[in-house]
Amino acid sequence: GPVLTDQGNFILDWKFDPLKIVNWFDVNRTLKLVPGKINQFVLSP
């Protein structure tokens, strides 16, 4: 679940189903559009 930093920001560790085909380009683009988000890292398996 979400974790809070010392500054009150959320850290999310999101695991995708390894059996599903994921378009990582679309995931990254969608995450970039989240308002107020500071940074993101998308690591594909």
mmCIF file with all atom_site columns, N, CA and C in Angstrom:
data_model
loop_
_atom_site.group_PDB
_atom_site.id
_atom_site.type_symbol
_atom_site.label_atom_id
_atom_site.label_alt_id
_atom_site.label_comp_id
_atom_site.label_asym_id
_atom_site.label_entity_id
_atom_site.label_seq_id
_atom_site.pdbx_PDB_ins_code
_atom_site.Cartn_x
_atom_site.Cartn_y
_atom_site.Cartn_z
_atom_site.occupancy
_atom_site.B_iso_or_equiv
_atom_site.pdbx_formal_charge
_atom_site.auth_seq_id
_atom_site.auth_comp_id
_atom_site.auth_asym_id
_atom_site.auth_atom_id
_atom_site.pdbx_PDB_model_num
ATOM 1   N N  . GLY A 1 1  ? 0.808  -1.175  0.000   1.00 0.00 ? 1  GLY A N  1
ATOM 2   C CA . GLY A 1 1  ? 0.000  0.000   0.000   1.00 0.00 ? 1  GLY A CA 1
ATOM 3   C C  . GLY A 1 1  ? 0.858  1.248   0.000   1.00 0.00 ? 1  GLY A C  1
ATOM 4   N N  . PRO A 1 2  ? 0.223  2.400   0.090   1.00 0.00 ? 2  PRO A N  1
ATOM 5   C CA . PRO A 1 2  ? 0.970  3.650   0.058   1.00 0.00 ? 2  PRO A CA 1
ATOM 6   C C  . PRO A 1 2  ? 1.783  3.864   1.326   1.00 0.00 ? 2  PRO A C  1
ATOM 7   N N  . VAL A 1 3  ? 2.899  4.537   1.159   1.00 0.00 ? 3  VAL A N  1
ATOM 8   C CA . VAL A 1 3  ? 3.781  4.903   2.266   1.00 0.00 ? 3  VAL A CA 1
ATOM 9   C C  . VAL A 1 3  ? 3.958  6.410   2.205   1.00 0.00 ? 3  VAL A C  1
ATOM 10  N N  . LEU A 1 4  ? 4.036  7.071   3.360   1.00 0.00 ? 4  LEU A N  1
ATOM 11  C CA . LEU A 1 4  ? 4.236  8.514   3.392   1.00 0.00 ? 4  LEU A CA 1
ATOM 12  C C  . LEU A 1 4  ? 5.696  8.852   3.657   1.00 0.00 ? 4  LEU A C  1
ATOM 13  N N  . THR A 1 5  ? 6.205  9.854   2.933   1.00 0.00 ? 5  THR A N  1
ATOM 14  C CA . THR A 1 5  ? 7.557  10.353  3.179   1.00 0.00 ? 5  THR A CA 1
ATOM 15  C C  . THR A 1 5  ? 7.512  11.327  4.352   1.00 0.00 ? 5  THR A C  1
ATOM 16  N N  . ASP A 1 6  ? 8.668  11.814  4.776   1.00 0.00 ? 6  ASP A N  1
ATOM 17  C CA . ASP A 1 6  ? 8.733  12.803  5.857   1.00 0.00 ? 6  ASP A CA 1
ATOM 18  C C  . ASP A 1 6  ? 7.985  14.087  5.497   1.00 0.00 ? 6  ASP A C  1
ATOM 19  N N  . GLN A 1 7  ? 7.897  14.383  4.202   1.00 0.00 ? 7  GLN A N  1
ATOM 20  C CA . GLN A 1 7  ? 7.203  15.584  3.741   1.00 0.00 ? 7  GLN A CA 1
ATOM 21  C C  . GLN A 1 7  ? 5.716  15.338  3.477   1.00 0.00 ? 7  GLN A C  1
ATOM 22  N N  . GLY A 1 8  ? 5.227  14.128  3.739   1.00 0.00 ? 8  GLY A N  1
ATOM 23  C CA . GLY A 1 8  ? 3.813  13.817  3.560   1.00 0.00 ? 8  GLY A CA 1
ATOM 24  C C  . GLY A 1 8  ? 3.431  13.384  2.159   1.00 0.00 ? 8  GLY A C  1
ATOM 25  N N  . ASN A 1 9  ? 4.421  13.064  1.331   1.00 0.00 ? 9  ASN A N  1
ATOM 26  C CA . ASN A 1 9  ? 4.139  12.582  -0.023  1.00 0.00 ? 9  ASN A CA 1
ATOM 27  C C  . ASN A 1 9  ? 3.941  11.072  -0.005  1.00 0.00 ? 9  ASN A C  1
ATOM 28  N N  . PHE A 1 10 ? 3.144  10.576  -0.937  1.00 0.00 ? 10 PHE A N  1
ATOM 29  C CA . PHE A 1 10 ? 2.891  9.143   -1.041  1.00 0.00 ? 10 PHE A CA 1
ATOM 30  C C  . PHE A 1 10 ? 3.961  8.466   -1.889  1.00 0.00 ? 10 PHE A C  1
ATOM 31  N N  . ILE A 1 11 ? 4.341  7.259   -1.485  1.00 0.00 ? 11 ILE A N  1
ATOM 32  C CA . ILE A 1 11 ? 5.191  6.386   -2.298  1.00 0.00 ? 11 ILE A CA 1
ATOM 33  C C  . ILE A 1 11 ? 4.365  5.137   -2.573  1.00 0.00 ? 11 ILE A C  1
ATOM 34  N N  . LEU A 1 12 ? 4.200  4.807   -3.842  1.00 0.00 ? 12 LEU A N  1
ATOM 35  C CA . LEU A 1 12 ? 3.435  3.621   -4.220  1.00 0.00 ? 12 LEU A CA 1
ATOM 36  C C  . LEU A 1 12 ? 4.349  2.619   -4.906  1.00 0.00 ? 12 LEU A C  1
ATOM 37  N N  . ASP A 1 13 ? 4.254  1.386   -4.506  1.00 0.00 ? 13 ASP A N  1
ATOM 38  C CA . ASP A 1 13 ? 4.965  0.289   -5.163  1.00 0.00 ? 13 ASP A CA 1
ATOM 39  C C  . ASP A 1 13 ? 3.886  -0.570  -5.798  1.00 0.00 ? 13 ASP A C  1
ATOM 40  N N  . TRP A 1 14 ? 3.771  -0.497  -7.092  1.00 0.00 ? 14 TRP A N  1
ATOM 41  C CA . TRP A 1 14 ? 2.672  -1.122  -7.815  1.00 0.00 ? 14 TRP A CA 1
ATOM 42  C C  . TRP A 1 14 ? 3.201  -2.298  -8.601  1.00 0.00 ? 14 TRP A C  1
ATOM 43  N N  . LYS A 1 15 ? 2.681  -3.477  -8.307  1.00 0.00 ? 15 LYS A N  1
ATOM 44  C CA . LYS A 1 15 ? 3.107  -4.690  -9.013  1.00 0.00 ? 15 LYS A CA 1
ATOM 45  C C  . LYS A 1 15 ? 2.048  -5.067  -10.038 1.00 0.00 ? 15 LYS A C  1
ATOM 46  N N  . PHE A 1 16 ? 2.491  -5.282  -11.264 1.00 0.00 ? 16 PHE A N  1
ATOM 47  C CA . PHE A 1 16 ? 1.592  -5.682  -12.340 1.00 0.00 ? 16 PHE A CA 1
ATOM 48  C C  . PHE A 1 16 ? 1.564  -7.201  -12.440 1.00 0.00 ? 16 PHE A C  1
ATOM 49  N N  . ASP A 1 17 ? 0.463  -7.735  -12.914 1.00 0.00 ? 17 ASP A N  1
ATOM 50  C CA . ASP A 1 17 ? 0.321  -9.173  -13.127 1.00 0.00 ? 17 ASP A CA 1
ATOM 51  C C  . ASP A 1 17 ? 1.331  -9.616  -14.184 1.00 0.00 ? 17 ASP A C  1
ATOM 52  N N  . PRO A 1 18 ? 2.279  -10.483 -13.827 1.00 0.00 ? 18 PRO A N  1
ATOM 53  C CA . PRO A 1 18 ? 3.315  -10.887 -14.784 1.00 0.00 ? 18 PRO A CA 1
ATOM 54  C C  . PRO A 1 18 ? 2.784  -11.711 -15.955 1.00 0.00 ? 18 PRO A C  1
ATOM 55  N N  . LEU A 1 19 ? 1.563  -12.218 -15.842 1.00 0.00 ? 19 LEU A N  1
ATOM 56  C CA . LEU A 1 19 ? 1.000  -13.022 -16.920 1.00 0.00 ? 19 LEU A CA 1
ATOM 57  C C  . LEU A 1 19 ? 0.271  -12.182 -17.970 1.00 0.00 ? 19 LEU A C  1
ATOM 58  N N  . LYS A 1 20 ? 0.052  -10.905 -17.672 1.00 0.00 ? 20 LYS A N  1
ATOM 59  C CA . LYS A 1 20 ? -0.627 -10.022 -18.616 1.00 0.00 ? 20 LYS A CA 1
ATOM 60  C C  . LYS A 1 20 ? 0.397  -9.289  -19.472 1.00 0.00 ? 20 LYS A C  1
ATOM 61  N N  . ILE A 1 21 ? 0.027  -9.042  -20.710 1.00 0.00 ? 21 ILE A N  1
ATOM 62  C CA . ILE A 1 21 ? 0.871  -8.243  -21.592 1.00 0.00 ? 21 ILE A CA 1
ATOM 63  C C  . ILE A 1 21 ? 0.571  -6.774  -21.299 1.00 0.00 ? 21 ILE A C  1
ATOM 64  N N  . VAL A 1 22 ? 1.611  -6.023  -20.955 1.00 0.00 ? 22 VAL A N  1
ATOM 65  C CA . VAL A 1 22 ? 1.446  -4.624  -20.578 1.00 0.00 ? 22 VAL A CA 1
ATOM 66  C C  . VAL A 1 22 ? 2.192  -3.748  -21.577 1.00 0.00 ? 22 VAL A C  1
ATOM 67  N N  . ASN A 1 23 ? 1.540  -2.697  -22.022 1.00 0.00 ? 23 ASN A N  1
ATOM 68  C CA . ASN A 1 23 ? 2.192  -1.717  -22.879 1.00 0.00 ? 23 ASN A CA 1
ATOM 69  C C  . ASN A 1 23 ? 2.834  -0.674  -21.959 1.00 0.00 ? 23 ASN A C  1
ATOM 70  N N  . TRP A 1 24 ? 4.126  -0.836  -21.677 1.00 0.00 ? 24 TRP A N  1
ATOM 71  C CA . TRP A 1 24 ? 4.820  0.019   -20.713 1.00 0.00 ? 24 TRP A CA 1
ATOM 72  C C  . TRP A 1 24 ? 4.873  1.470   -21.164 1.00 0.00 ? 24 TRP A C  1
ATOM 73  N N  . PHE A 1 25 ? 4.877  1.709   -22.470 1.00 0.00 ? 25 PHE A N  1
ATOM 74  C CA . PHE A 1 25 ? 4.849  3.079   -22.972 1.00 0.00 ? 25 PHE A CA 1
ATOM 75  C C  . PHE A 1 25 ? 3.564  3.775   -22.526 1.00 0.00 ? 25 PHE A C  1
ATOM 76  N N  . ASP A 1 26 ? 2.431  3.080   -22.649 1.00 0.00 ? 26 ASP A N  1
ATOM 77  C CA . ASP A 1 26 ? 1.147  3.655   -22.234 1.00 0.00 ? 26 ASP A CA 1
ATOM 78  C C  . ASP A 1 26 ? 1.078  3.853   -20.721 1.00 0.00 ? 26 ASP A C  1
ATOM 79  N N  . VAL A 1 27 ? 1.601  2.902   -19.954 1.00 0.00 ? 27 VAL A N  1
ATOM 80  C CA . VAL A 1 27 ? 1.612  3.032   -18.491 1.00 0.00 ? 27 VAL A CA 1
ATOM 81  C C  . VAL A 1 27 ? 2.417  4.264   -18.097 1.00 0.00 ? 27 VAL A C  1
ATOM 82  N N  . ASN A 1 28 ? 3.602  4.419   -18.666 1.00 0.00 ? 28 ASN A N  1
ATOM 83  C CA . ASN A 1 28 ? 4.461  5.553   -18.350 1.00 0.00 ? 28 ASN A CA 1
ATOM 84  C C  . ASN A 1 28 ? 3.783  6.870   -18.730 1.00 0.00 ? 28 ASN A C  1
ATOM 85  N N  . ARG A 1 29 ? 3.174  6.922   -19.915 1.00 0.00 ? 29 ARG A N  1
ATOM 86  C CA . ARG A 1 29 ? 2.506  8.140   -20.377 1.00 0.00 ? 29 ARG A CA 1
ATOM 87  C C  . ARG A 1 29 ? 1.333  8.489   -19.455 1.00 0.00 ? 29 ARG A C  1
ATOM 88  N N  . THR A 1 30 ? 0.556  7.490   -19.055 1.00 0.00 ? 30 THR A N  1
ATOM 89  C CA . THR A 1 30 ? -0.584 7.732   -18.170 1.00 0.00 ? 30 THR A CA 1
ATOM 90  C C  . THR A 1 30 ? -0.126 8.258   -16.813 1.00 0.00 ? 30 THR A C  1
ATOM 91  N N  . LEU A 1 31 ? 0.943  7.672   -16.264 1.00 0.00 ? 31 LEU A N  1
ATOM 92  C CA . LEU A 1 31 ? 1.456  8.132   -14.974 1.00 0.00 ? 31 LEU A CA 1
ATOM 93  C C  . LEU A 1 31 ? 1.975  9.562   -15.051 1.00 0.00 ? 31 LEU A C  1
ATOM 94  N N  . LYS A 1 32 ? 2.567  9.935   -16.179 1.00 0.00 ? 32 LYS A N  1
ATOM 95  C CA . LYS A 1 32 ? 3.078  11.298  -16.342 1.00 0.00 ? 32 LYS A CA 1
ATOM 96  C C  . LYS A 1 32 ? 1.958  12.333  -16.286 1.00 0.00 ? 32 LYS A C  1
ATOM 97  N N  . LEU A 1 33 ? 0.733  11.932  -16.625 1.00 0.00 ? 33 LEU A N  1
ATOM 98  C CA . LEU A 1 33 ? -0.396 12.858  -16.660 1.00 0.00 ? 33 LEU A CA 1
ATOM 99  C C  . LEU A 1 33 ? -1.071 13.051  -15.303 1.00 0.00 ? 33 LEU A C  1
ATOM 100 N N  . VAL A 1 34 ? -0.640 12.325  -14.270 1.00 0.00 ? 34 VAL A N  1
ATOM 101 C CA . VAL A 1 34 ? -1.246 12.453  -12.944 1.00 0.00 ? 34 VAL A CA 1
ATOM 102 C C  . VAL A 1 34 ? -0.852 13.811  -12.357 1.00 0.00 ? 34 VAL A C  1
ATOM 103 N N  . PRO A 1 35 ? -1.833 14.675  -12.043 1.00 0.00 ? 35 PRO A N  1
ATOM 104 C CA . PRO A 1 35 ? -1.502 15.999  -11.513 1.00 0.00 ? 35 PRO A CA 1
ATOM 105 C C  . PRO A 1 35 ? -0.892 15.917  -10.116 1.00 0.00 ? 35 PRO A C  1
ATOM 106 N N  . GLY A 1 36 ? 0.117  16.736  -9.864  1.00 0.00 ? 36 GLY A N  1
ATOM 107 C CA . GLY A 1 36 ? 0.752  16.808  -8.556  1.00 0.00 ? 36 GLY A CA 1
ATOM 108 C C  . GLY A 1 36 ? 1.801  15.746  -8.297  1.00 0.00 ? 36 GLY A C  1
ATOM 109 N N  . LYS A 1 37 ? 2.003  14.845  -9.252  1.00 0.00 ? 37 LYS A N  1
ATOM 110 C CA . LYS A 1 37 ? 2.996  13.786  -9.077  1.00 0.00 ? 37 LYS A CA 1
ATOM 111 C C  . LYS A 1 37 ? 4.380  14.382  -9.239  1.00 0.00 ? 37 LYS A C  1
ATOM 112 N N  . ILE A 1 38 ? 5.305  13.989  -8.366  1.00 0.00 ? 38 ILE A N  1
ATOM 113 C CA . ILE A 1 38 ? 6.661  14.528  -8.410  1.00 0.00 ? 38 ILE A CA 1
ATOM 114 C C  . ILE A 1 38 ? 7.529  13.742  -9.377  1.00 0.00 ? 38 ILE A C  1
ATOM 115 N N  . ASN A 1 39 ? 7.548  12.435  -9.265  1.00 0.00 ? 39 ASN A N  1
ATOM 116 C CA . ASN A 1 39 ? 8.409  11.625  -10.121 1.00 0.00 ? 39 ASN A CA 1
ATOM 117 C C  . ASN A 1 39 ? 7.853  10.213  -10.214 1.00 0.00 ? 39 ASN A C  1
ATOM 118 N N  . GLN A 1 40 ? 8.369  9.463   -11.177 1.00 0.00 ? 40 GLN A N  1
ATOM 119 C CA . GLN A 1 40 ? 7.936  8.079   -11.373 1.00 0.00 ? 40 GLN A CA 1
ATOM 120 C C  . GLN A 1 40 ? 9.073  7.273   -11.971 1.00 0.00 ? 40 GLN A C  1
ATOM 121 N N  . PHE A 1 41 ? 9.011  5.997   -11.727 1.00 0.00 ? 41 PHE A N  1
ATOM 122 C CA . PHE A 1 41 ? 9.937  5.055   -12.339 1.00 0.00 ? 41 PHE A CA 1
ATOM 123 C C  . PHE A 1 41 ? 9.125  3.863   -12.802 1.00 0.00 ? 41 PHE A C  1
ATOM 124 N N  . VAL A 1 42 ? 9.262  3.497   -14.043 1.00 0.00 ? 42 VAL A N  1
ATOM 125 C CA . VAL A 1 42 ? 8.579  2.326   -14.576 1.00 0.00 ? 42 VAL A CA 1
ATOM 126 C C  . VAL A 1 42 ? 9.654  1.334   -14.968 1.00 0.00 ? 42 VAL A C  1
ATOM 127 N N  . LEU A 1 43 ? 9.691  0.228   -14.250 1.00 0.00 ? 43 LEU A N  1
ATOM 128 C CA . LEU A 1 43 ? 10.667 -0.821  -14.530 1.00 0.00 ? 43 LEU A CA 1
ATOM 129 C C  . LEU A 1 43 ? 9.929  -2.016  -15.096 1.00 0.00 ? 43 LEU A C  1
ATOM 130 N N  . SER A 1 44 ? 10.224 -2.368  -16.306 1.00 0.00 ? 44 SER A N  1
ATOM 131 C CA . SER A 1 44 ? 9.572  -3.538  -16.894 1.00 0.00 ? 44 SER A CA 1
ATOM 132 C C  . SER A 1 44 ? 10.396 -4.777  -16.586 1.00 0.00 ? 44 SER A C  1
ATOM 133 N N  . PRO A 1 45 ? 9.726  -5.924  -16.480 1.00 0.00 ? 45 PRO A N  1
ATOM 134 C CA . PRO A 1 45 ? 10.436 -7.160  -16.118 1.00 0.00 ? 45 PRO A CA 1
ATOM 135 C C  . PRO A 1 45 ? 11.411 -7.612  -17.186 1.00 0.00 ? 45 PRO A C  1
#
